[in-house]
mmCIF file of C-alpha atoms in Angstrom:
data_model
loop_
_atom_site.group_PDB
_atom_site.id
_atom_site.type_symbol
_atom_site.label_atom_id
_atom_site.label_comp_id
_atom_site.label_asym_id
_atom_site.label_seq_id
_atom_site.Cartn_x
_atom_site.Cartn_y
_atom_site.Cartn_z
ATOM 1 C CA MET A 44 0.000 0.000 0.000
ATOM 2 C CA GLN A 45 1.093 3.532 -0.755
ATOM 3 C CA PRO A 46 1.097 6.157 2.025
ATOM 4 C CA ILE A 47 -1.808 8.577 2.002
ATOM 5 C CA ALA A 48 -0.762 12.107 1.093
ATOM 6 C CA ARG A 49 -3.729 13.813 2.703
ATOM 7 C CA PRO A 50 -4.181 17.500 1.885
ATOM 8 C CA LEU A 51 -4.691 20.034 4.663
ATOM 9 C CA ILE A 52 -6.373 23.259 3.520
ATOM 10 C CA VAL A 53 -6.474 26.184 5.934
ATOM 11 C CA LEU A 54 -8.706 29.266 5.809
ATOM 12 C CA HIS A 55 -8.036 31.407 8.883
ATOM 13 C CA SER A 56 -7.017 34.957 9.730
ATOM 14 C CA ASP A 57 -5.070 34.248 12.951
ATOM 15 C CA GLN A 58 -1.414 34.377 11.917
ATOM 16 C CA VAL A 59 -0.110 32.735 15.098
ATOM 17 C CA PHE A 60 -2.525 29.836 14.693
ATOM 18 C CA LYS A 61 -1.630 29.478 11.004
ATOM 19 C CA GLU A 62 2.063 29.217 11.853
ATOM 20 C CA ARG A 63 1.348 26.440 14.350
ATOM 21 C CA VAL A 64 -0.760 24.603 11.783
ATOM 22 C CA ARG A 65 2.066 25.002 9.270
ATOM 23 C CA ARG A 66 4.468 23.296 11.684
ATOM 24 C CA VAL A 67 2.033 20.422 12.154
ATOM 25 C CA GLY A 68 1.391 20.143 8.427
ATOM 26 C CA ASN A 69 5.067 19.918 7.554
ATOM 27 C CA GLN A 70 5.212 16.663 9.519
ATOM 28 C CA ARG A 71 2.036 14.894 8.404
ATOM 29 C CA PHE A 72 0.138 16.695 5.616
ATOM 30 C CA LYS A 73 0.365 18.513 2.337
ATOM 31 C CA THR A 74 -0.620 21.955 3.608
ATOM 32 C CA GLN A 75 -2.222 24.728 1.572
ATOM 33 C CA PHE A 76 -3.371 28.145 2.838
ATOM 34 C CA VAL A 77 -6.204 30.023 1.115
ATOM 35 C CA GLU A 78 -7.512 33.547 1.615
ATOM 36 C CA ASP A 79 -11.288 33.319 1.080
ATOM 37 C CA TRP A 80 -14.193 30.919 0.598
ATOM 38 C CA ASP A 81 -13.973 30.968 -3.197
ATOM 39 C CA ALA A 82 -10.314 29.934 -3.029
ATOM 40 C CA LEU A 83 -11.242 27.179 -0.581
ATOM 41 C CA ARG A 84 -13.895 25.867 -2.956
ATOM 42 C CA ALA A 85 -11.406 25.879 -5.837
ATOM 43 C CA ALA A 86 -8.814 24.050 -3.732
ATOM 44 C CA LEU A 87 -11.335 21.378 -2.754
ATOM 45 C CA ASN A 88 -12.307 20.890 -6.389
ATOM 46 C CA GLU A 89 -8.677 20.097 -7.203
ATOM 47 C CA SER A 90 -7.986 17.978 -4.108
ATOM 48 C CA PRO A 91 -8.611 14.274 -3.656
ATOM 49 C CA PRO A 92 -11.555 13.236 -1.490
ATOM 50 C CA ALA A 93 -11.292 13.156 2.295
ATOM 51 C CA ALA A 94 -9.335 16.388 2.403
ATOM 52 C CA LEU A 95 -8.801 17.924 5.832
ATOM 53 C CA VAL A 96 -10.045 21.520 6.109
ATOM 54 C CA VAL A 97 -9.454 23.977 8.964
ATOM 55 C CA VAL A 98 -11.558 27.137 8.882
ATOM 56 C CA ASP A 99 -12.624 30.111 10.934
ATOM 57 C CA PRO A 100 -16.405 29.557 10.925
ATOM 58 C CA TYR A 101 -17.262 33.222 11.470
ATOM 59 C CA THR A 102 -17.618 36.165 9.165
ATOM 60 C CA ARG A 103 -17.902 39.799 10.249
ATOM 61 C CA THR A 104 -19.752 41.195 7.241
ATOM 62 C CA TYR A 105 -23.120 41.015 9.011
ATOM 63 C CA GLY A 106 -23.132 43.772 11.614
ATOM 64 C CA THR A 107 -20.794 44.135 14.547
ATOM 65 C CA GLU A 108 -21.298 40.648 16.032
ATOM 66 C CA ALA A 109 -19.604 37.654 14.490
ATOM 67 C CA GLU A 110 -22.013 35.263 12.779
ATOM 68 C CA LEU A 111 -21.521 31.816 11.343
ATOM 69 C CA ALA A 112 -20.547 32.075 7.704
ATOM 70 C CA PRO A 113 -23.198 30.739 5.294
ATOM 71 C CA GLU A 114 -20.339 29.903 2.913
ATOM 72 C CA LEU A 115 -19.209 27.237 5.378
ATOM 73 C CA ARG A 116 -22.572 25.525 5.190
ATOM 74 C CA SER A 117 -22.374 25.567 1.395
ATOM 75 C CA ILE A 118 -18.889 24.029 1.475
ATOM 76 C CA LEU A 119 -20.096 21.237 3.751
ATOM 77 C CA TRP A 120 -23.014 20.570 1.422
ATOM 78 C CA GLU A 121 -20.927 20.532 -1.758
ATOM 79 C CA PHE A 122 -18.051 18.408 -0.388
ATOM 80 C CA PRO A 123 -19.551 15.798 1.963
ATOM 81 C CA THR A 124 -16.362 13.691 2.074
ATOM 82 C CA ALA A 125 -14.204 16.589 3.272
ATOM 83 C CA THR A 126 -13.387 16.588 6.990
ATOM 84 C CA VAL A 127 -13.992 20.137 8.217
ATOM 85 C CA ILE A 128 -12.570 21.429 11.503
ATOM 86 C CA SER A 129 -13.535 24.784 12.986
ATOM 87 C CA ALA A 130 -10.930 26.768 14.910
ATOM 88 C CA LEU A 131 -12.463 29.374 17.201
ATOM 89 C CA GLU A 132 -12.462 30.748 20.719
ATOM 90 C CA VAL A 133 -15.007 28.787 22.751
ATOM 91 C CA ARG A 134 -16.833 31.477 24.714
ATOM 92 C CA ARG A 135 -19.843 31.186 26.983
ATOM 93 C CA GLY A 136 -22.232 32.686 24.470
ATOM 94 C CA ARG A 137 -21.259 30.334 21.632
ATOM 95 C CA VAL A 138 -22.904 27.137 22.827
ATOM 96 C CA ARG A 139 -25.656 27.494 20.258
ATOM 97 C CA ASP A 140 -23.080 28.114 17.511
ATOM 98 C CA LEU A 141 -21.210 24.933 18.453
ATOM 99 C CA ARG A 142 -24.447 22.955 18.238
ATOM 100 C CA THR A 143 -25.179 24.481 14.840
ATOM 101 C CA LEU A 144 -21.721 23.601 13.530
ATOM 102 C CA GLY A 145 -22.291 19.978 14.565
ATOM 103 C CA GLU A 146 -25.630 19.938 12.754
ATOM 104 C CA TRP A 147 -23.982 21.326 9.624
ATOM 105 C CA GLY A 148 -21.407 18.525 9.609
ATOM 106 C CA VAL A 149 -18.279 20.003 11.225
ATOM 107 C CA LYS A 150 -16.291 17.063 12.603
ATOM 108 C CA GLU A 151 -14.053 18.735 15.205
ATOM 109 C CA VAL A 152 -13.530 22.033 17.000
ATOM 110 C CA ILE A 153 -10.144 23.481 17.962
ATOM 111 C CA ALA A 154 -10.517 25.788 20.969
ATOM 112 C CA LEU A 155 -8.017 28.566 20.281
ATOM 113 C CA ASP A 156 -8.099 29.756 23.887
ATOM 114 C CA GLU A 157 -7.116 26.307 25.227
ATOM 115 C CA GLU A 158 -5.456 24.241 22.477
ATOM 116 C CA ASP A 159 -2.755 26.780 21.741
ATOM 117 C CA THR A 160 0.241 24.464 21.266
ATOM 118 C CA VAL A 161 1.538 22.542 18.274
ATOM 119 C CA GLU A 162 1.049 19.250 20.119
ATOM 120 C CA ALA A 163 -2.598 20.006 20.964
ATOM 121 C CA ILE A 164 -3.403 21.029 17.400
ATOM 122 C CA SER A 165 -1.661 17.939 16.014
ATOM 123 C CA ARG A 166 -3.646 15.711 18.373
ATOM 124 C CA ARG A 167 -6.921 17.325 17.292
ATOM 125 C CA LEU A 168 -6.108 16.915 13.591
ATOM 126 C CA ARG A 169 -5.229 13.235 14.093
ATOM 127 C CA SER A 170 -8.491 12.704 15.923
ATOM 128 C CA ALA A 171 -10.454 14.314 13.115
ATOM 129 C CA GLN A 172 -8.864 12.153 10.424
ATOM 130 C CA GLY A 173 -10.571 8.941 11.465
ATOM 131 C CA ARG A 174 -13.788 10.511 12.700
ATOM 132 C CA PRO A 175 -15.971 10.019 9.565
ATOM 133 C CA LEU A 176 -15.209 6.304 9.294
ATOM 134 C CA GLN A 177 -15.505 5.859 13.059
ATOM 135 C CA SER A 178 -18.945 7.476 13.021
ATOM 136 C CA LEU A 179 -20.120 5.156 10.256
ATOM 137 C CA LEU A 180 -18.747 2.138 12.119
ATOM 138 C CA GLU A 181 -20.506 3.159 15.328
ATOM 139 C CA ARG A 182 -23.822 3.092 13.484
ATOM 140 C CA SER A 183 -23.059 -0.275 11.865
ATOM 141 C CA LEU A 184 -21.478 -2.347 14.646
ATOM 142 C CA PRO A 185 -23.732 -4.597 16.748
ATOM 143 C CA SER A 186 -24.579 -3.410 20.251
ATOM 144 C CA ASN A 187 -23.390 -6.659 21.864
ATOM 145 C CA LEU A 188 -19.826 -6.227 20.598
ATOM 146 C CA SER A 189 -17.311 -6.313 23.444
ATOM 147 C CA GLY A 190 -15.594 -3.137 24.582
ATOM 148 C CA ARG A 191 -12.156 -4.439 23.626
ATOM 149 C CA ALA A 192 -13.311 -5.366 20.123
ATOM 150 C CA ARG A 193 -14.935 -1.961 19.647
ATOM 151 C CA ALA A 194 -11.790 -0.148 20.846
ATOM 152 C CA LEU A 195 -9.592 -2.150 18.459
ATOM 153 C CA LEU A 196 -11.860 -1.399 15.497
ATOM 154 C CA MET A 197 -12.033 2.326 16.285
ATOM 155 C CA ALA A 198 -8.242 2.480 16.592
ATOM 156 C CA ALA A 199 -7.876 0.619 13.281
ATOM 157 C CA ALA A 200 -10.181 3.127 11.565
ATOM 158 C CA GLU A 201 -8.067 6.026 12.826
ATOM 159 C CA VAL A 202 -4.803 4.355 11.775
ATOM 160 C CA VAL A 203 -6.102 3.645 8.266
ATOM 161 C CA ALA A 204 -7.271 7.247 7.884
ATOM 162 C CA GLU A 205 -3.695 8.305 8.661
ATOM 163 C CA GLY A 206 -2.261 5.817 6.147
ATOM 164 C CA GLY A 207 -0.830 3.512 8.818
ATOM 165 C CA HIS A 208 -0.214 -0.243 8.910
ATOM 166 C CA GLY A 209 -0.060 -3.086 11.422
ATOM 167 C CA ARG A 210 2.865 -1.798 13.456
ATOM 168 C CA ASP A 211 1.195 1.628 13.602
ATOM 169 C CA LEU A 212 -1.942 0.079 15.090
ATOM 170 C CA ALA A 213 0.106 -1.663 17.766
ATOM 171 C CA ALA A 214 1.980 1.565 18.509
ATOM 172 C CA SER A 215 -1.248 3.594 18.778
ATOM 173 C CA LEU A 216 -2.503 1.164 21.427
ATOM 174 C CA LYS A 217 0.936 1.004 23.108
ATOM 175 C CA LEU A 218 1.131 -2.762 22.536
ATOM 176 C CA SER A 219 3.613 -5.108 20.937
ATOM 177 C CA GLU A 220 2.513 -6.735 17.685
ATOM 178 C CA ARG A 221 2.333 -10.120 19.416
ATOM 179 C CA THR A 222 0.138 -8.711 22.196
ATOM 180 C CA LEU A 223 -2.076 -7.024 19.614
ATOM 181 C CA LEU A 224 -2.536 -10.358 17.843
ATOM 182 C CA ARG A 225 -3.495 -12.010 21.137
ATOM 183 C CA TRP A 226 -5.942 -9.215 21.983
ATOM 184 C CA ALA A 227 -7.637 -9.558 18.603
ATOM 185 C CA GLU A 228 -8.007 -13.308 19.135
ATOM 186 C CA GLN A 229 -9.418 -12.818 22.637
ATOM 187 C CA ALA A 230 -11.889 -10.241 21.284
ATOM 188 C CA ASP A 231 -13.043 -12.695 18.568
ATOM 189 C CA LEU A 232 -11.791 -10.434 15.780
ATOM 190 C CA PRO A 233 -9.946 -11.347 12.583
ATOM 191 C CA PRO A 234 -6.155 -10.870 12.677
ATOM 192 C CA PRO A 235 -5.037 -7.203 12.866
ATOM 193 C CA ARG A 236 -3.793 -7.135 9.271
ATOM 194 C CA ARG A 237 -7.157 -8.396 8.074
ATOM 195 C CA VAL A 238 -8.956 -5.782 10.192
ATOM 196 C CA LEU A 239 -6.822 -2.993 8.724
ATOM 197 C CA ALA A 240 -7.459 -4.247 5.201
ATOM 198 C CA TRP A 241 -11.174 -4.194 5.939
ATOM 199 C CA MET A 242 -10.960 -0.641 7.316
ATOM 200 C CA ARG A 243 -9.211 0.475 4.138
ATOM 201 C CA VAL A 244 -11.939 -1.097 1.996
ATOM 202 C CA LEU A 245 -14.664 0.496 4.142
ATOM 203 C CA LEU A 246 -12.990 3.898 3.853
ATOM 204 C CA ALA A 247 -12.813 3.508 0.085
ATOM 205 C CA CYS A 248 -16.475 2.488 -0.069
ATOM 206 C CA GLU A 249 -17.430 5.514 2.015
ATOM 207 C CA LEU A 250 -15.736 7.762 -0.544
ATOM 208 C CA LEU A 251 -17.129 5.815 -3.510
ATOM 209 C CA ASP A 252 -20.645 6.679 -2.364
ATOM 210 C CA ASP A 253 -19.876 10.255 -3.440
ATOM 211 C CA PRO A 254 -20.749 10.255 -7.182
ATOM 212 C CA GLY A 255 -18.438 13.193 -7.770
ATOM 213 C CA GLN A 256 -15.317 11.162 -6.930
ATOM 214 C CA THR A 257 -13.409 9.079 -9.444
ATOM 215 C CA VAL A 258 -12.164 5.571 -8.697
ATOM 216 C CA LEU A 259 -8.561 6.684 -9.224
ATOM 217 C CA SER A 260 -8.776 9.568 -6.731
ATOM 218 C CA VAL A 261 -10.382 7.295 -4.141
ATOM 219 C CA ALA A 262 -7.671 4.685 -4.700
ATOM 220 C CA TYR A 263 -4.857 7.196 -4.127
ATOM 221 C CA THR A 264 -6.600 8.640 -1.070
ATOM 222 C CA CYS A 265 -6.990 5.211 0.541
ATOM 223 C CA GLY A 266 -3.416 4.147 -0.126
ATOM 224 C CA TYR A 267 -3.846 1.842 -3.136
ATOM 225 C CA ALA A 268 -1.217 1.910 -5.859
ATOM 226 C CA SER A 269 -3.768 2.181 -8.676
ATOM 227 C CA ASP A 270 -7.472 2.000 -9.433
ATOM 228 C CA SER A 271 -7.054 -1.658 -10.467
ATOM 229 C CA SER A 272 -5.637 -2.440 -7.002
ATOM 230 C CA LEU A 273 -8.705 -0.870 -5.436
ATOM 231 C CA ARG A 274 -11.027 -2.818 -7.733
ATOM 232 C CA ARG A 275 -9.355 -6.122 -6.848
ATOM 233 C CA ALA A 276 -9.474 -5.410 -3.113
ATOM 234 C CA VAL A 277 -13.125 -4.377 -3.183
ATOM 235 C CA GLN A 278 -14.133 -7.434 -5.200
ATOM 236 C CA GLU A 279 -12.126 -9.751 -2.927
ATOM 237 C CA PHE A 280 -13.723 -8.453 0.264
ATOM 238 C CA THR A 281 -17.275 -7.785 -0.917
ATOM 239 C CA GLU A 282 -17.573 -10.323 -3.772
ATOM 240 C CA VAL A 283 -19.179 -7.557 -5.871
ATOM 241 C CA MET A 284 -17.779 -5.722 -8.871
ATOM 242 C CA LEU A 285 -16.981 -2.095 -8.121
ATOM 243 C CA THR A 286 -19.389 -0.722 -10.721
ATOM 244 C CA GLN A 287 -22.276 -2.708 -9.292
ATOM 245 C CA LEU A 288 -21.157 -1.820 -5.773
ATOM 246 C CA ARG A 289 -21.564 1.910 -6.419
ATOM 247 C CA LYS A 290 -25.052 1.345 -7.802
ATOM 248 C CA GLN A 291 -26.332 -0.593 -4.790
ATOM 249 C CA GLY A 292 -24.552 1.485 -2.123
ATOM 250 C CA ALA A 293 -20.860 0.842 -1.569
ATOM 251 C CA PHE A 294 -20.548 1.370 2.168
ATOM 252 C CA ALA A 295 -23.825 -0.348 3.042
ATOM 253 C CA THR A 296 -22.826 -3.449 1.058
ATOM 254 C CA ALA A 297 -19.259 -3.548 2.369
ATOM 255 C CA SER A 298 -20.296 -3.021 5.996
ATOM 256 C CA GLU A 299 -22.807 -5.874 5.711
ATOM 257 C CA LYS A 300 -20.044 -8.198 4.456
ATOM 258 C CA PHE A 301 -17.761 -6.995 7.244
ATOM 259 C CA LEU A 302 -20.380 -7.731 9.901
ATOM 260 C CA THR A 303 -20.843 -11.208 8.424
ATOM 261 C CA GLU A 304 -17.127 -11.884 8.836
ATOM 262 C CA LEU A 305 -17.218 -10.501 12.395
ATOM 263 C CA ASN A 306 -20.077 -12.854 13.263
ATOM 264 C CA ALA A 307 -18.173 -15.793 11.791
ATOM 265 C CA ALA A 308 -15.105 -14.868 13.859
ATOM 266 C CA ARG A 309 -17.216 -14.656 17.014
ATOM 267 C CA GLU A 310 -18.774 -18.062 16.343
ATOM 268 C CA ALA A 311 -15.345 -19.573 15.695
ATOM 269 C CA GLY A 312 -14.118 -18.112 18.974
ATOM 270 C CA ARG A 313 -17.095 -19.541 20.856
ATOM 271 C CA ILE A 314 -16.473 -23.014 19.398
ATOM 272 C CA ARG A 315 -12.760 -22.767 20.175
ATOM 273 C CA ARG A 316 -13.426 -21.878 23.818
ATOM 274 C CA GLN A 317 -15.979 -24.668 24.140
ATOM 275 C CA GLU A 318 -13.542 -27.229 22.735
ATOM 276 C CA THR A 319 -10.813 -25.983 25.083
ATOM 277 C CA LYS A 320 -13.152 -26.338 28.066
ATOM 278 C CA LEU A 321 -14.118 -29.900 27.100
ATOM 279 C CA SER A 322 -10.471 -30.813 26.583
ATOM 280 C CA ASP A 323 -9.587 -29.496 30.044
ATOM 281 C CA GLU A 324 -12.427 -31.469 31.625
ATOM 282 C CA GLU A 325 -11.314 -34.680 29.891
ATOM 283 C CA SER A 326 -7.756 -34.102 31.033
ATOM 284 C CA GLU A 327 -8.929 -33.891 34.644
ATOM 285 C CA LEU A 328 -10.862 -37.180 34.305
ATOM 286 C CA ASP A 329 -7.909 -38.991 32.724
ATOM 287 C CA LEU A 330 -5.378 -38.198 35.461
ATOM 288 C CA PRO A 331 -3.343 -41.380 36.429
ATOM 289 C CA HIS A 332 -4.113 -42.968 39.789
ATOM 290 C CA SER A 333 -1.526 -42.591 42.555
ATOM 291 C CA ARG A 334 0.986 -45.382 42.922
ATOM 292 C CA ILE A 335 0.998 -44.968 46.687
ATOM 293 C CA HIS A 336 -1.455 -47.381 48.263
ATOM 294 C CA PRO A 337 -3.306 -46.430 51.412
ATOM 295 C CA PRO A 338 -2.003 -48.141 54.603
ATOM 296 C CA GLN A 339 -4.825 -50.666 54.821
ATOM 297 C CA GLU A 340 -4.332 -51.667 51.200
ATOM 298 C CA GLU A 341 -0.596 -52.055 51.765
ATOM 299 C CA MET A 342 -1.226 -54.375 54.731
ATOM 300 C CA THR A 343 -3.666 -56.473 52.717
ATOM 301 C CA LEU A 344 -1.259 -56.689 49.857
ATOM 302 C CA ALA A 345 1.615 -57.637 52.137
ATOM 303 C CA ALA A 346 -0.462 -60.349 53.748
ATOM 304 C CA THR A 347 -1.145 -62.008 50.414
ATOM 305 C CA LEU A 348 2.538 -62.254 49.512
ATOM 306 C CA ASP A 349 4.380 -65.470 50.284
ATOM 307 C CA ALA A 350 7.056 -65.294 52.953
ATOM 308 C CA PRO A 351 10.633 -65.514 51.645
ATOM 309 C CA PRO A 352 12.228 -68.980 51.939
ATOM 310 C CA HIS A 353 14.172 -69.583 55.188
ATOM 311 C CA VAL A 354 17.908 -69.889 54.645
ATOM 312 C CA PRO A 355 19.614 -71.754 57.537
ATOM 313 C CA ARG A 356 22.583 -69.974 59.044
ATOM 314 C CA ARG A 357 25.885 -71.745 58.674
ATOM 315 C CA ARG A 358 27.780 -72.060 61.871
ATOM 316 C CA GLY A 359 31.478 -72.603 62.425
ATOM 317 C CA ARG A 360 32.617 -71.063 59.104
ATOM 318 C CA ARG A 361 34.830 -68.530 60.842
ATOM 319 C CA LYS A 362 36.520 -71.181 63.000
ATOM 320 C CA ALA A 363 37.130 -73.422 60.045
ATOM 321 C CA ASN A 364 38.714 -70.571 58.164
ATOM 322 C CA ALA A 365 40.863 -69.708 61.139
ATOM 323 C CA ALA A 366 42.125 -73.313 61.346
#
């Protein structure tokens, strides 16, 4: 798989904040700064899907008080696969604005008055990367899934959104790769590499549901070397041709296949535990009897044995030898 070169587009007037975002972007993203909403729209038209966008959600052209920009709502409507983050000062009177931004589709909020370091901004951007896929998974996963299994799947979705692999998943959970494999088995999940491959297919299917995205752009965004690699992976995991998959709903079809595999893994785990329990019970029943007989049994056994033959003692041998 090829690493994901995810674009980061920034529309903000705070120069200090922009410099901090630039430092974060140099490490993880392909950063681009724009000056107005029209430039942002043009940049999104030229960017691959699942672009990361950081904006100031307010505009001051409507009176003295800052109001939420209607252009932001239009951007969210036109580019549903873009992950939009609002950077603003979280004041007491902006609770309603925060609720409105969530209803519009803003995925994360950076509080400028609190998250004012490069590390805090980087952490918020990483969290936002996997949020769309995580939200879709939350709606699709069964309610009886164990907490450990759910945590592993959410972490895998975030790692795939960042372009990571198996060792990155283990590192994000602060586990060794061997421990991660054991945790997946205990949680009745497929092996970690299989889970990550599934997350990559689900991410691709999420983007394929946007009719404005080409197969090639989705393939590059999700880390595939070419559109043919994406087509092979989708067909292998969903057993449906990509063209037909887009017609019948890519993510809905892929998530249904994924849940079927999860159920099969859970059933296999239940059978494995049952067989282990039966094997342990049989081992306890087949323990060898002790070779030490109880005292009464030893006396009975000794009584049944014949006495050793009496050997008469020879007398006078020492005197004869002395003579």
